[in-house]
mmCIF file with all atom_site columns, C-alpha atoms in Angstrom:
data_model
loop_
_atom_site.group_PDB
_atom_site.id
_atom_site.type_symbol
_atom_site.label_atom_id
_atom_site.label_alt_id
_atom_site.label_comp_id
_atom_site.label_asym_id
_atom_site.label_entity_id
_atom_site.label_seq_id
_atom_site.pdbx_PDB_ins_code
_atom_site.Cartn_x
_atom_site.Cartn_y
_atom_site.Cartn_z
_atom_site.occupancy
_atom_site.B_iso_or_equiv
_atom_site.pdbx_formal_charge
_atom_site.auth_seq_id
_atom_site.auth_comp_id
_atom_site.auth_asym_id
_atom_site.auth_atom_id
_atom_site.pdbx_PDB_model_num
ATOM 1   C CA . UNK A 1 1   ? 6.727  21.483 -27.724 1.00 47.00 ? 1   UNK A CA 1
ATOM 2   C CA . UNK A 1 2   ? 7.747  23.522 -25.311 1.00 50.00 ? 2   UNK A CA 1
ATOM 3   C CA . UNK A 1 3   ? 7.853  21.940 -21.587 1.00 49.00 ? 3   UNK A CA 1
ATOM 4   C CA . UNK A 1 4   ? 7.106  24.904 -19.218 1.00 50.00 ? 4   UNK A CA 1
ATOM 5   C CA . UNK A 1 5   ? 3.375  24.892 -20.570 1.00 62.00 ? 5   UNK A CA 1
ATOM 6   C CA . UNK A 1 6   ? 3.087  21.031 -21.190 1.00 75.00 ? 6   UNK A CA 1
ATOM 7   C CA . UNK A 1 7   ? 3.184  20.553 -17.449 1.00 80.00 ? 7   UNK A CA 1
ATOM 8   C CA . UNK A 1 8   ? -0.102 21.040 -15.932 1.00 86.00 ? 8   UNK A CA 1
ATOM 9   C CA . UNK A 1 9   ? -0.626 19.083 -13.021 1.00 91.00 ? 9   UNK A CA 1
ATOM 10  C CA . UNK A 1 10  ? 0.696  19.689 -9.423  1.00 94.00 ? 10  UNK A CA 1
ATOM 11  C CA . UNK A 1 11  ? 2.244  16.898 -7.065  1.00 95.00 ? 11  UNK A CA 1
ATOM 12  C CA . UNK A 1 12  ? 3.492  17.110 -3.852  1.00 95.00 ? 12  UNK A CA 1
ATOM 13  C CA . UNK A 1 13  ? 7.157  15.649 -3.554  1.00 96.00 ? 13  UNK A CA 1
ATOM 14  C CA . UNK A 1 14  ? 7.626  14.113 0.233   1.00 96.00 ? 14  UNK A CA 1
ATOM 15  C CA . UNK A 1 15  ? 10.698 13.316 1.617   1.00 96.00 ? 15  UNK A CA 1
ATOM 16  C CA . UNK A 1 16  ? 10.286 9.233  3.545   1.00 95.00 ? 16  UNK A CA 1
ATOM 17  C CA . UNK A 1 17  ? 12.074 8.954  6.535   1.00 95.00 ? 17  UNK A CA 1
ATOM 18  C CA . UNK A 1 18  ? 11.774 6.022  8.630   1.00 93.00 ? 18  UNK A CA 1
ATOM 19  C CA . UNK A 1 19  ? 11.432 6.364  12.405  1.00 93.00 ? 19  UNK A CA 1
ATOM 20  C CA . UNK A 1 20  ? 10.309 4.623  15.666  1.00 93.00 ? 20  UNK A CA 1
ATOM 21  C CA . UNK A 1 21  ? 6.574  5.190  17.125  1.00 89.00 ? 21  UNK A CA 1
ATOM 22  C CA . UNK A 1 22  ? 6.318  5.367  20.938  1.00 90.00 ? 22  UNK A CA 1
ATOM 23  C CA . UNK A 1 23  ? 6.015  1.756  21.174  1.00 91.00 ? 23  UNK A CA 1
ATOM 24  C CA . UNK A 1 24  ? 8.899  1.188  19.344  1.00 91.00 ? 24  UNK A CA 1
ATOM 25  C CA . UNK A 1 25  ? 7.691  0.008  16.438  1.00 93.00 ? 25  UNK A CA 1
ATOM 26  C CA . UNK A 1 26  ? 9.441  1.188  13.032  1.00 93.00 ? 26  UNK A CA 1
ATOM 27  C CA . UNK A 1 27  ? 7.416  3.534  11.255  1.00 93.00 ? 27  UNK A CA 1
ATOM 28  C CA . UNK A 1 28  ? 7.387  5.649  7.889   1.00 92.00 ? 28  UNK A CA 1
ATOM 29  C CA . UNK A 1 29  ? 7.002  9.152  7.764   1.00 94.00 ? 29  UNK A CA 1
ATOM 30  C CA . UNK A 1 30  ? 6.398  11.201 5.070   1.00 95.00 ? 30  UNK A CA 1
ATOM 31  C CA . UNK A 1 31  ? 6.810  15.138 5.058   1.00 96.00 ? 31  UNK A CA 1
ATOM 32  C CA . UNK A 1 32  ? 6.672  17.627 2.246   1.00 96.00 ? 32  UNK A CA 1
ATOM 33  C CA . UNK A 1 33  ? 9.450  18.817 0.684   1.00 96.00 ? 33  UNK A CA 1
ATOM 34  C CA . UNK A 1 34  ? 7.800  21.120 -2.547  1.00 94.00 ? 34  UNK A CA 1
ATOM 35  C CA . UNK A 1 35  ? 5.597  20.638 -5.591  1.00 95.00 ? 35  UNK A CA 1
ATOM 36  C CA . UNK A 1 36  ? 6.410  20.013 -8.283  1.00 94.00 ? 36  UNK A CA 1
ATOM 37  C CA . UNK A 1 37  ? 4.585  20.061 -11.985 1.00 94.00 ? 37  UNK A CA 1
ATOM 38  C CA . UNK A 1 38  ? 4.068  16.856 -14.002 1.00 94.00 ? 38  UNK A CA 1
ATOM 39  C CA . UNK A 1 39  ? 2.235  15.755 -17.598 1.00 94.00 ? 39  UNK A CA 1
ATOM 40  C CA . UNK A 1 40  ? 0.458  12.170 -16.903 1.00 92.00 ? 40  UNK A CA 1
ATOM 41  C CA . UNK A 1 41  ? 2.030  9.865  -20.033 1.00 92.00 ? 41  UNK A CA 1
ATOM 42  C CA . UNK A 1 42  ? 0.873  6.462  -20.175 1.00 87.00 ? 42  UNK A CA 1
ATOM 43  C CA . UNK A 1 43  ? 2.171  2.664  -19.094 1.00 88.00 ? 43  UNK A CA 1
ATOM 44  C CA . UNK A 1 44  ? 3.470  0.509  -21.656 1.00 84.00 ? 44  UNK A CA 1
ATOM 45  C CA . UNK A 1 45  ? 2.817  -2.893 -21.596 1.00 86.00 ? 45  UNK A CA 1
ATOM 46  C CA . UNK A 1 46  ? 5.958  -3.695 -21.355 1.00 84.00 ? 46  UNK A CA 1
ATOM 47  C CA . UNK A 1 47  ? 5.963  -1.549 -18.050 1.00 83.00 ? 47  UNK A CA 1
ATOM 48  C CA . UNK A 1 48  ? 3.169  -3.262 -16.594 1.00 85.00 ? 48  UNK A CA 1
ATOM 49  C CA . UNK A 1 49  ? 4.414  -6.551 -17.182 1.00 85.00 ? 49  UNK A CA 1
ATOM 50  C CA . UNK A 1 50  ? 7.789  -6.068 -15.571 1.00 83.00 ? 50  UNK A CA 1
ATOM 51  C CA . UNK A 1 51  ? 6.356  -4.711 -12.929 1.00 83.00 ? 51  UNK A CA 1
ATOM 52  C CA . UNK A 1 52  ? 4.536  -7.631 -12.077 1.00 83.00 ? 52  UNK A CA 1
ATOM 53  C CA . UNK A 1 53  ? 7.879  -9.853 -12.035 1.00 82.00 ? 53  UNK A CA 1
ATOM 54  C CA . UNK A 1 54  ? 9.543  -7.430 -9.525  1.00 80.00 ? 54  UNK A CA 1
ATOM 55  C CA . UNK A 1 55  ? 6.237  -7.508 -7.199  1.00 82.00 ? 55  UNK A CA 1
ATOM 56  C CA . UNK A 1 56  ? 6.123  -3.735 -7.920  1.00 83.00 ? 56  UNK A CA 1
ATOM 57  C CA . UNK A 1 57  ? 2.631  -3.144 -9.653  1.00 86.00 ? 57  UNK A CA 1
ATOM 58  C CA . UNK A 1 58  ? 3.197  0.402  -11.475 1.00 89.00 ? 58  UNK A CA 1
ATOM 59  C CA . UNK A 1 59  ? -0.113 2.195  -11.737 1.00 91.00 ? 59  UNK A CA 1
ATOM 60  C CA . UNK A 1 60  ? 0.958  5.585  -13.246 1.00 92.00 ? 60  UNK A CA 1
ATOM 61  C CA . UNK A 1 61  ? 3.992  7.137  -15.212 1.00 93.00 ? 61  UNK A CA 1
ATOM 62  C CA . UNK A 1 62  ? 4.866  10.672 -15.207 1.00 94.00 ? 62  UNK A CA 1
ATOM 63  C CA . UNK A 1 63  ? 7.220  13.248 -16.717 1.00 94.00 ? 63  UNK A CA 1
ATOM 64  C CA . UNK A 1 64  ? 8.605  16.116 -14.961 1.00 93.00 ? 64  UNK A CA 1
ATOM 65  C CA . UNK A 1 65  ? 11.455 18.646 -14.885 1.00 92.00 ? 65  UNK A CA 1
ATOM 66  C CA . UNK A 1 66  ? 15.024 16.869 -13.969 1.00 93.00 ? 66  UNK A CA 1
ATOM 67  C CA . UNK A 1 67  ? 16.247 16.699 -10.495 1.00 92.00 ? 67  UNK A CA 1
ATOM 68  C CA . UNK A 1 68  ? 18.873 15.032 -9.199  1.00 92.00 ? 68  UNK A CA 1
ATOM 69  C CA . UNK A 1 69  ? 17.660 14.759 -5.745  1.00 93.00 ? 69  UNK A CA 1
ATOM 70  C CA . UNK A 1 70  ? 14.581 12.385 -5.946  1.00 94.00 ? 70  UNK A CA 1
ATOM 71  C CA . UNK A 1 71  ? 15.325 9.464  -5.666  1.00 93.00 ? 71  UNK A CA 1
ATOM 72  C CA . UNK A 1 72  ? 13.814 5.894  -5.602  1.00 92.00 ? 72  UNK A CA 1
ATOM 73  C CA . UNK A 1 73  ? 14.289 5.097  -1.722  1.00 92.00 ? 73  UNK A CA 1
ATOM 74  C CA . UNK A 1 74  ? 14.148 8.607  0.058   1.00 94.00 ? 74  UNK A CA 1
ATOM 75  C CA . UNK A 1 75  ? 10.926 10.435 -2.050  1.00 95.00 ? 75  UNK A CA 1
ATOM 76  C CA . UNK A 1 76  ? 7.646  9.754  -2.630  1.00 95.00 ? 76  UNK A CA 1
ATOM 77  C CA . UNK A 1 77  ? 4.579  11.722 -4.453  1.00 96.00 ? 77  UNK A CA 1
ATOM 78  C CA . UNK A 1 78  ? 1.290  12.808 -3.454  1.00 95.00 ? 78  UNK A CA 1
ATOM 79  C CA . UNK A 1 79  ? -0.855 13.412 -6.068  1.00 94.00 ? 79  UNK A CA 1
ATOM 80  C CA . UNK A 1 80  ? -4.734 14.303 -5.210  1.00 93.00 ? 80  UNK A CA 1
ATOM 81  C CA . UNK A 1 81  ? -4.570 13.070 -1.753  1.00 92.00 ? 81  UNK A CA 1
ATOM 82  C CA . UNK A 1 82  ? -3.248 10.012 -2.878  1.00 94.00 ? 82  UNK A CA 1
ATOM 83  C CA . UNK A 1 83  ? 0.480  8.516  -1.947  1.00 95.00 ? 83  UNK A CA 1
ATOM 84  C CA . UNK A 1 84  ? 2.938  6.951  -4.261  1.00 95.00 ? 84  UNK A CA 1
ATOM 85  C CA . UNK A 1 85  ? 6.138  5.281  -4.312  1.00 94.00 ? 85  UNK A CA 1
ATOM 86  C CA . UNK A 1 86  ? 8.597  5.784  -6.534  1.00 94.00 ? 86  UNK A CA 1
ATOM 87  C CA . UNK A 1 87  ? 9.561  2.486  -8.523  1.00 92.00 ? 87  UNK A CA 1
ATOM 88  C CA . UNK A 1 88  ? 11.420 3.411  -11.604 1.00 91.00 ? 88  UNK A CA 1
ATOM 89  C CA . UNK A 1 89  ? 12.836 6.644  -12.570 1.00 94.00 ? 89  UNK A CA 1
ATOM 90  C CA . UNK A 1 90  ? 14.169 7.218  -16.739 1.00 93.00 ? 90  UNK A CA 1
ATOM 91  C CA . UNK A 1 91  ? 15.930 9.993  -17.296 1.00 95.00 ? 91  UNK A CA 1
ATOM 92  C CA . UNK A 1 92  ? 16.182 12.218 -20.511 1.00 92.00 ? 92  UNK A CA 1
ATOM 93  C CA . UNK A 1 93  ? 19.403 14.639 -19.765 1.00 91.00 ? 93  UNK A CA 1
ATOM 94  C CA . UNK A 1 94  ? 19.300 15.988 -23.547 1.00 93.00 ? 94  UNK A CA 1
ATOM 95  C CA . UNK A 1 95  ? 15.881 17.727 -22.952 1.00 91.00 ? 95  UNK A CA 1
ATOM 96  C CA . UNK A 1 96  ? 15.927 17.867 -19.058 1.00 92.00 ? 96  UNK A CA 1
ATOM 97  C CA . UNK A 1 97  ? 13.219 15.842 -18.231 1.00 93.00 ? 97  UNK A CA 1
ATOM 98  C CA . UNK A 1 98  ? 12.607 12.887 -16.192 1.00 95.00 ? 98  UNK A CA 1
ATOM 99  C CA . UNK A 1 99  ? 9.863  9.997  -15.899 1.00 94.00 ? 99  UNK A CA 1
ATOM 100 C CA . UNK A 1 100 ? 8.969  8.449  -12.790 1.00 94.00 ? 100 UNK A CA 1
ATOM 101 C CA . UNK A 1 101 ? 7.129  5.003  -12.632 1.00 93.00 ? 101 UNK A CA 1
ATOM 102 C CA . UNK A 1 102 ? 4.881  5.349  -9.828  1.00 94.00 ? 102 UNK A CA 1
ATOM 103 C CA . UNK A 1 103 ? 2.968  2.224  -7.474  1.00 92.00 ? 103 UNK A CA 1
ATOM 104 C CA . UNK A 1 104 ? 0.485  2.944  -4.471  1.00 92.00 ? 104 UNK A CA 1
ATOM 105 C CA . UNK A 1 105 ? 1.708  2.983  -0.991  1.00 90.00 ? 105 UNK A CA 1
ATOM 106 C CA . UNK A 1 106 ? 1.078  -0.784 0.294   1.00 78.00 ? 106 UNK A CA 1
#
């Protein structure tokens, strides 16, 4: 299977930086940073369940192309107008892909 036509679907990747509003209250802001493709693949039980004990309720998995530069704490997703956090991210290096566990945006 090859991966370049496997990945269908377009997210937006967004960059989280936190900041201060102008009453000095801390705020997050999200900008974009590029799209990138994705295949939806499904949550395991297993998935869901330890999500749960870390308070982290994952609601979708996907699979992209490997990049070192997302990370857990500094990217996000937005995928049909919807924002996500990163929770999890597996990586396979042998076939250069990566999965990221994704949760909404409390």
């Amino acid at each position: 299977m090859s991966l370049l036509n496997s990945l269908k679907w377009k997210a937006e990747l967004q960059a989280i930086t936190d900041t201060v509003d102008e009453y000095d209250r801390p705020k997050e802001v999200r900008t974009k940073v590029r799209d990138i493709y994705f295949v939806e693949i499904g949550i395991t039980a297993e998935e869901k369940y330890l999500s749960q004990q870390a308070k982290t309720n994952v609601v979708r998995r996907i699979k992209c192309r490997w990049d070192n530069t997302i990370s857990e704490k500094t990217n996000g997703l937005l995928i049909d107008g919807v924002e996500f956090n990163i929770t999890r991210i597996y990586v396979l290096p042998e076939v250069r892909e990566m999965e990221l566990s994704l949760a909404y945006v409390d």
